[in-house]
PDB file of C-alpha atoms and ligand atoms in Angstrom:
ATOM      1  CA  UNK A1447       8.992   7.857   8.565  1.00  0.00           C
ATOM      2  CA  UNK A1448      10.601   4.302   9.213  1.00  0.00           C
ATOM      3  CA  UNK A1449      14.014   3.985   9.528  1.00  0.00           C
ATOM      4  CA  UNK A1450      15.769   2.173   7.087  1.00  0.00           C
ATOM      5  CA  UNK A1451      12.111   1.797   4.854  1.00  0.00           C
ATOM      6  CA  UNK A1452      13.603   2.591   1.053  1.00  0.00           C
ATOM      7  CA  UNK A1453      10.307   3.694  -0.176  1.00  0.00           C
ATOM      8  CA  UNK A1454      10.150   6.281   3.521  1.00  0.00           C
ATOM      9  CA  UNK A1455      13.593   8.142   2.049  1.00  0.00           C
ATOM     10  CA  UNK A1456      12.799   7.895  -1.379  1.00  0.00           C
ATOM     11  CA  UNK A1457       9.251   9.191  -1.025  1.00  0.00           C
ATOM     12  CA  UNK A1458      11.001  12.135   1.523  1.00  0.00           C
ATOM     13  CA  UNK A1459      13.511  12.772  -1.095  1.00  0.00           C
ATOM     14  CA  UNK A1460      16.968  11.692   0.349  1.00  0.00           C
ATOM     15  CA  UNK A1461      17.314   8.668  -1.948  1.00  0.00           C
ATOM     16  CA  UNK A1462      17.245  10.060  -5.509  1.00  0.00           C
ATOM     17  CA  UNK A1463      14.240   8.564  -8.090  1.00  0.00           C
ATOM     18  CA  UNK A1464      12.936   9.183 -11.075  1.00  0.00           C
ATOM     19  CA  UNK A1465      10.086  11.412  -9.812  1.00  0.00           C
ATOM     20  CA  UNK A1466       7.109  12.218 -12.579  1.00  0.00           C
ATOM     21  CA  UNK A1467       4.947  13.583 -10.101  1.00  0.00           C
ATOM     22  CA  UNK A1468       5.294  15.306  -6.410  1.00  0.00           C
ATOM     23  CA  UNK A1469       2.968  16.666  -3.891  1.00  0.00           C
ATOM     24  CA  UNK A1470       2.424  16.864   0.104  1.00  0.00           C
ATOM     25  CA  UNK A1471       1.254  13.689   0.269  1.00  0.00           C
ATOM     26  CA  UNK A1472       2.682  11.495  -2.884  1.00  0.00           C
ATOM     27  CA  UNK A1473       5.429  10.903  -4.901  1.00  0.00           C
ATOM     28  CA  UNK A1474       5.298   9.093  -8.154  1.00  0.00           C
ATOM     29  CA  UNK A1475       8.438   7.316  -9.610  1.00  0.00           C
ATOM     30  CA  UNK A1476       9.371   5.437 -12.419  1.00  0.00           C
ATOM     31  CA  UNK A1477      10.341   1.822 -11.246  1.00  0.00           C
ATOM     32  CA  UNK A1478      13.692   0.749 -11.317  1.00  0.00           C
ATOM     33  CA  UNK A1479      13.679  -2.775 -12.939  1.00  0.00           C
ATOM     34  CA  UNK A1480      10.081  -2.011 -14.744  1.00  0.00           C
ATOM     35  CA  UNK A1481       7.546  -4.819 -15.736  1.00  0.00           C
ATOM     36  CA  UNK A1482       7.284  -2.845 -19.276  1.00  0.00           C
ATOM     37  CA  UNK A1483       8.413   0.774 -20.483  1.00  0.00           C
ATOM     38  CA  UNK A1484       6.743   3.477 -18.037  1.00  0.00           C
ATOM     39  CA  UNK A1485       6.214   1.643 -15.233  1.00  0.00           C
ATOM     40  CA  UNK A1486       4.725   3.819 -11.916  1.00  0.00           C
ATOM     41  CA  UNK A1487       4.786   3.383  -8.512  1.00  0.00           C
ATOM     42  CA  UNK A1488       2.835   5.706  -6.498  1.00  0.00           C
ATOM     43  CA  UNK A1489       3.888   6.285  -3.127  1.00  0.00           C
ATOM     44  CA  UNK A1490       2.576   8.213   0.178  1.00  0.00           C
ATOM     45  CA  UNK A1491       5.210   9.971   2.077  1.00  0.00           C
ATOM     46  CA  UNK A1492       3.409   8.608   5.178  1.00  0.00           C
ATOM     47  CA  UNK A1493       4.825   4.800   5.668  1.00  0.00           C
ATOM     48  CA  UNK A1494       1.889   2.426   5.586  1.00  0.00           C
ATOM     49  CA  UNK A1495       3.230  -1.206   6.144  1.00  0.00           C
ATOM     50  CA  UNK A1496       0.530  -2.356   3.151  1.00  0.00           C
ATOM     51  CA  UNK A1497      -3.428  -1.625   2.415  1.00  0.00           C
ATOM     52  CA  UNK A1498      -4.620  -2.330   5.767  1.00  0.00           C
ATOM     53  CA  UNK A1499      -2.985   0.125   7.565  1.00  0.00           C
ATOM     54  CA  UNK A1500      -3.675   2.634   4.820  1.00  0.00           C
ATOM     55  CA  UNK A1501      -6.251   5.134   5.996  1.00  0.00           C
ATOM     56  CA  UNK A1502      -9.606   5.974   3.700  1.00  0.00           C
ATOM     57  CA  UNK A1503      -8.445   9.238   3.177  1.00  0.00           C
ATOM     58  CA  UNK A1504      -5.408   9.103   2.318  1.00  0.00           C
ATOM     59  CA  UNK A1505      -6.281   6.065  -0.010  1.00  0.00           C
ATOM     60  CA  UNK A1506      -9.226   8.071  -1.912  1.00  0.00           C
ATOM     61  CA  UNK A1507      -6.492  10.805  -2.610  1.00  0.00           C
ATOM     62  CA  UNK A1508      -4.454   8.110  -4.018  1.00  0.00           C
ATOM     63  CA  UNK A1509      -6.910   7.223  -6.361  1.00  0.00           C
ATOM     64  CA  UNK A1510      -7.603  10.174  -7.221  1.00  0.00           C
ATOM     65  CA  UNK A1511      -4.037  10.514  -8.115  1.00  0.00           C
ATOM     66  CA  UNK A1512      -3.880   7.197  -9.725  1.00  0.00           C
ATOM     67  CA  UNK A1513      -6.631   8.458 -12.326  1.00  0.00           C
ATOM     68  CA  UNK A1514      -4.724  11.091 -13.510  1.00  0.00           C
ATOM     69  CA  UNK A1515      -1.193   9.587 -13.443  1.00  0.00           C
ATOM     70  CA  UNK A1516      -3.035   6.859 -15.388  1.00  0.00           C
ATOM     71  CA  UNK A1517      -4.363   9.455 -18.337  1.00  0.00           C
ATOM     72  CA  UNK A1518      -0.905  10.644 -18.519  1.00  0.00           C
ATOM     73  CA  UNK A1519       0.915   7.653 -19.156  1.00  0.00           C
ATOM     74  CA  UNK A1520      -1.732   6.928 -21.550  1.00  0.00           C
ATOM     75  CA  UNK A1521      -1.215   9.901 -23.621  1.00  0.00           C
ATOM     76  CA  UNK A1522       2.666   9.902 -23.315  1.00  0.00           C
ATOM     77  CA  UNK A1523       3.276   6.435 -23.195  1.00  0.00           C
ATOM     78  CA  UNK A1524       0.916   5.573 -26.482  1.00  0.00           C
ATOM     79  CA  UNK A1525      -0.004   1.978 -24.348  1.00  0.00           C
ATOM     80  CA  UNK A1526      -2.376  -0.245 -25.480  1.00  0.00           C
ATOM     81  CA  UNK A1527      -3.896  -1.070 -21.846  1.00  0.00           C
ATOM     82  CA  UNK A1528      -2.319  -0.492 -18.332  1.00  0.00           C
ATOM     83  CA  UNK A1529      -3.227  -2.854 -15.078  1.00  0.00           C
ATOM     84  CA  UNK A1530      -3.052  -1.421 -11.313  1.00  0.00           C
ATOM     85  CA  UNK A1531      -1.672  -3.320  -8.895  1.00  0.00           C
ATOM     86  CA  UNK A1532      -1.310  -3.536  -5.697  1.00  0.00           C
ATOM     87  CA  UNK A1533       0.705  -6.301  -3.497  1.00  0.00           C
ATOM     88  CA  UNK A1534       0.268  -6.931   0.409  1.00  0.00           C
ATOM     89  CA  UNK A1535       2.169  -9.463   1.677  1.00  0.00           C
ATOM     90  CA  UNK A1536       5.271 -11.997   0.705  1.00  0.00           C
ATOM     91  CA  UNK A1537       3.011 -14.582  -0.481  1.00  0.00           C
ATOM     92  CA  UNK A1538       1.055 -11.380  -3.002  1.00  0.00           C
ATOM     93  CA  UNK A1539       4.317 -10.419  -4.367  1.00  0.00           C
ATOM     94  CA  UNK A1540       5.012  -7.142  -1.700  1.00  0.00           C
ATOM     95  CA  UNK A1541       8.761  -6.956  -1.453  1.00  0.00           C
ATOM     96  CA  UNK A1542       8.838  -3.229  -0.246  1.00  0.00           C
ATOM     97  CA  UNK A1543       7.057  -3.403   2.898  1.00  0.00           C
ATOM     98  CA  UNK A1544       5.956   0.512   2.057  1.00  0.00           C
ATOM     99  CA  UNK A1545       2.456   0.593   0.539  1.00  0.00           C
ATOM    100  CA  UNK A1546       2.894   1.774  -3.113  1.00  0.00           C
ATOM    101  CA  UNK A1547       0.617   1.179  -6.147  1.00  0.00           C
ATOM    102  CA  UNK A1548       2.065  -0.280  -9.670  1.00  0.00           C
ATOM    103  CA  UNK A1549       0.418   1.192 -12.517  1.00  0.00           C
ATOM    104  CA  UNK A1550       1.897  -1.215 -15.243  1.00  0.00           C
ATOM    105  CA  UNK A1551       1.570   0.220 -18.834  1.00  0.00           C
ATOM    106  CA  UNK A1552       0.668  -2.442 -21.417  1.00  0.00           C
ATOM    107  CA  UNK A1553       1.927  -2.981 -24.821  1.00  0.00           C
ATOM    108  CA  UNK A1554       0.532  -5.906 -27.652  1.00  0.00           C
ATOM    109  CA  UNK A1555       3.050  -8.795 -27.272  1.00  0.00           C
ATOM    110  CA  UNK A1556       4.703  -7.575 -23.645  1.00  0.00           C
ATOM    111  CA  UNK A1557       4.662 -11.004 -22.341  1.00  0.00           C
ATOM    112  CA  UNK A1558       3.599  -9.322 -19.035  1.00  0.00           C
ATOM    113  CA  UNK A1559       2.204 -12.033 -17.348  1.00  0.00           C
ATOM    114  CA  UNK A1560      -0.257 -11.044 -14.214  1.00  0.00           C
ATOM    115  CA  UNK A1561      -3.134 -13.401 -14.919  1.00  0.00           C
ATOM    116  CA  UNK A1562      -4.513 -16.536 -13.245  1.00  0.00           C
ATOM    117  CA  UNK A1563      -6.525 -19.939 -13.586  1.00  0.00           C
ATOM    118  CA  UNK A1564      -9.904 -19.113 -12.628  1.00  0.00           C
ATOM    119  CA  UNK A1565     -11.320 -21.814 -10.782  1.00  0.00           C
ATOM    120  CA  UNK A1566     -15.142 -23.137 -10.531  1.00  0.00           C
ATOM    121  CA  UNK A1567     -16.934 -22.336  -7.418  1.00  0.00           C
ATOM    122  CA  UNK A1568     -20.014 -23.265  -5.641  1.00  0.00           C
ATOM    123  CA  UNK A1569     -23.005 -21.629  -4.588  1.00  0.00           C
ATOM    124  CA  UNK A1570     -22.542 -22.876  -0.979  1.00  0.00           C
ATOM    125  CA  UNK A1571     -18.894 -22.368  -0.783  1.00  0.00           C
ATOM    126  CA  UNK A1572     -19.448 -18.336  -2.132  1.00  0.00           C
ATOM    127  CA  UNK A1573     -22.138 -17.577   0.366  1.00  0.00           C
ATOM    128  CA  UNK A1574     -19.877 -19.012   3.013  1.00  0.00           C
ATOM    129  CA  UNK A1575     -17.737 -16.621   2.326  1.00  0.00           C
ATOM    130  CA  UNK A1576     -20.035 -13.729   1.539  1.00  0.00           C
ATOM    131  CA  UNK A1577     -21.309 -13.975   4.506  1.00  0.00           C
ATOM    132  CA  UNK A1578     -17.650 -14.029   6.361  1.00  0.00           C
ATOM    133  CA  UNK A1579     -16.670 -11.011   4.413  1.00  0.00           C
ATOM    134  CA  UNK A1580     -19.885  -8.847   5.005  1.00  0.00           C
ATOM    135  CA  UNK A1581     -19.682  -9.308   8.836  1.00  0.00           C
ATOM    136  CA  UNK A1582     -16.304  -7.629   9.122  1.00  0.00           C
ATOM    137  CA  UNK A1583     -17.057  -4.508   7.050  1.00  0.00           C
TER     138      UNK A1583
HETATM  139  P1  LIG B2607       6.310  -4.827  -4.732  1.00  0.00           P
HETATM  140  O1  LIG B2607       6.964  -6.121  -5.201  1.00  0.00           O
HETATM  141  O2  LIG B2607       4.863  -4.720  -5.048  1.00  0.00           O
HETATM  142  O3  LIG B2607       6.644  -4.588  -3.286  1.00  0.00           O
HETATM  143  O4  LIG B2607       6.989  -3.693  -5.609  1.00  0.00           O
HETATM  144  C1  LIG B2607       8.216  -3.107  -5.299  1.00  0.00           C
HETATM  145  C2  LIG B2607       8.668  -2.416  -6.548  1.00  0.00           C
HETATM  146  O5  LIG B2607       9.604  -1.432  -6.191  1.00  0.00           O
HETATM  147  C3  LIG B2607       9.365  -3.357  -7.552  1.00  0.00           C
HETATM  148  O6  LIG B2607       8.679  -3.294  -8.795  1.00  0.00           O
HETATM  149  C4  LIG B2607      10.773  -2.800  -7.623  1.00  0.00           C
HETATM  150  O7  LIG B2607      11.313  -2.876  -8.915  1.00  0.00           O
HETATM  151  C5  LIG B2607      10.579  -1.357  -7.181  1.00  0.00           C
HETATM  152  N1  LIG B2607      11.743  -0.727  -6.570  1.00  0.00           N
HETATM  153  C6  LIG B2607      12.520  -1.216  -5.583  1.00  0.00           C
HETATM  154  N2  LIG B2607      13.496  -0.333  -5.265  1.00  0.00           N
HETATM  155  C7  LIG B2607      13.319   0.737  -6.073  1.00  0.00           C
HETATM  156  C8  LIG B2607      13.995   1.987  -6.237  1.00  0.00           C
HETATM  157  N3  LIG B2607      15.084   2.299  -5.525  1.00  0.00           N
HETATM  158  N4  LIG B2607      13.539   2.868  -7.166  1.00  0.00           N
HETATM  159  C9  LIG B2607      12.447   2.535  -7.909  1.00  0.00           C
HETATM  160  N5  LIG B2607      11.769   1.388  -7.792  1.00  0.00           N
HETATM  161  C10 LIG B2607      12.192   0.485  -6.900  1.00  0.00           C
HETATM  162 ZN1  LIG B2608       8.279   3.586   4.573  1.00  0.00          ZN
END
């Protein structure tokens, strides 16, 4: 628990949400200004700063979790598609500094915009980088 973390006393209970979904180690909410209708947040009740503090076991139950929050808001919510997202960082988007996964329902003609320009690359550049990426695993 960190004090004065909103997602830490929401997640513990002593900030009210809309909960779908409790359990030791998670609580699911609906967001409170939602990117479309049925908008999740998973959270642990463990404060994780963002996905690099986040332990592997706690983040395989979380996907775990996410899978079936997922076929629920499928069946209730009728969407046509749903993203999962995940922000770390100012510059990503993270404005609660409590690790939390978005699982964003989609809906034909939501104007939910979370796509990008994909840009070329090189085959120099990428195994640059491959290589950079490998060695810290
Ligand atoms: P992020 O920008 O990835 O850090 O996501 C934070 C999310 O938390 C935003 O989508 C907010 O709308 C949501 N949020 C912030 N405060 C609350 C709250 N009290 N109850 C539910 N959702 C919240
Ligand atoms: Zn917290």
């Amino acid at each position: 628990m960190k004090e004065d973390c909103i997602f830490c006393k929401i997640a513990r209970g002593s900030i009210p949400s809309a909960t779908v979904y409790e359990d030791s180690h998670f609580r699911v909410i609906l967001d409170i200004n939602p990117a479309t209708k049925g908008h999740c947040l998973i959270i642990p009740k463990e404060h994780f700063d963002n996905i690099y503090d986040l332990d592997g076991e706690t983040a395989g139950k979380l996907f775990s979790l996410a899978t079936c929050i997922a076929r629920a808001m499928k069946d209730a919510l009728k969407c046509d598609g749903l993203n999962v997202l995940q922000n770390n960082g100012q510059i990503a988007g993270q404005t609660v500094f409590h690790f939390h996964l978005h699982l964003i329902p989609r809906y034909e003609g939501d104007e939910v915009n979370l796509t990008w320009t994909p840009h070329e690359s090189d085959a120099e550049e990428l195994e640059e980088l491959r290589k950079a990426i490998r060695k810290g695993i």
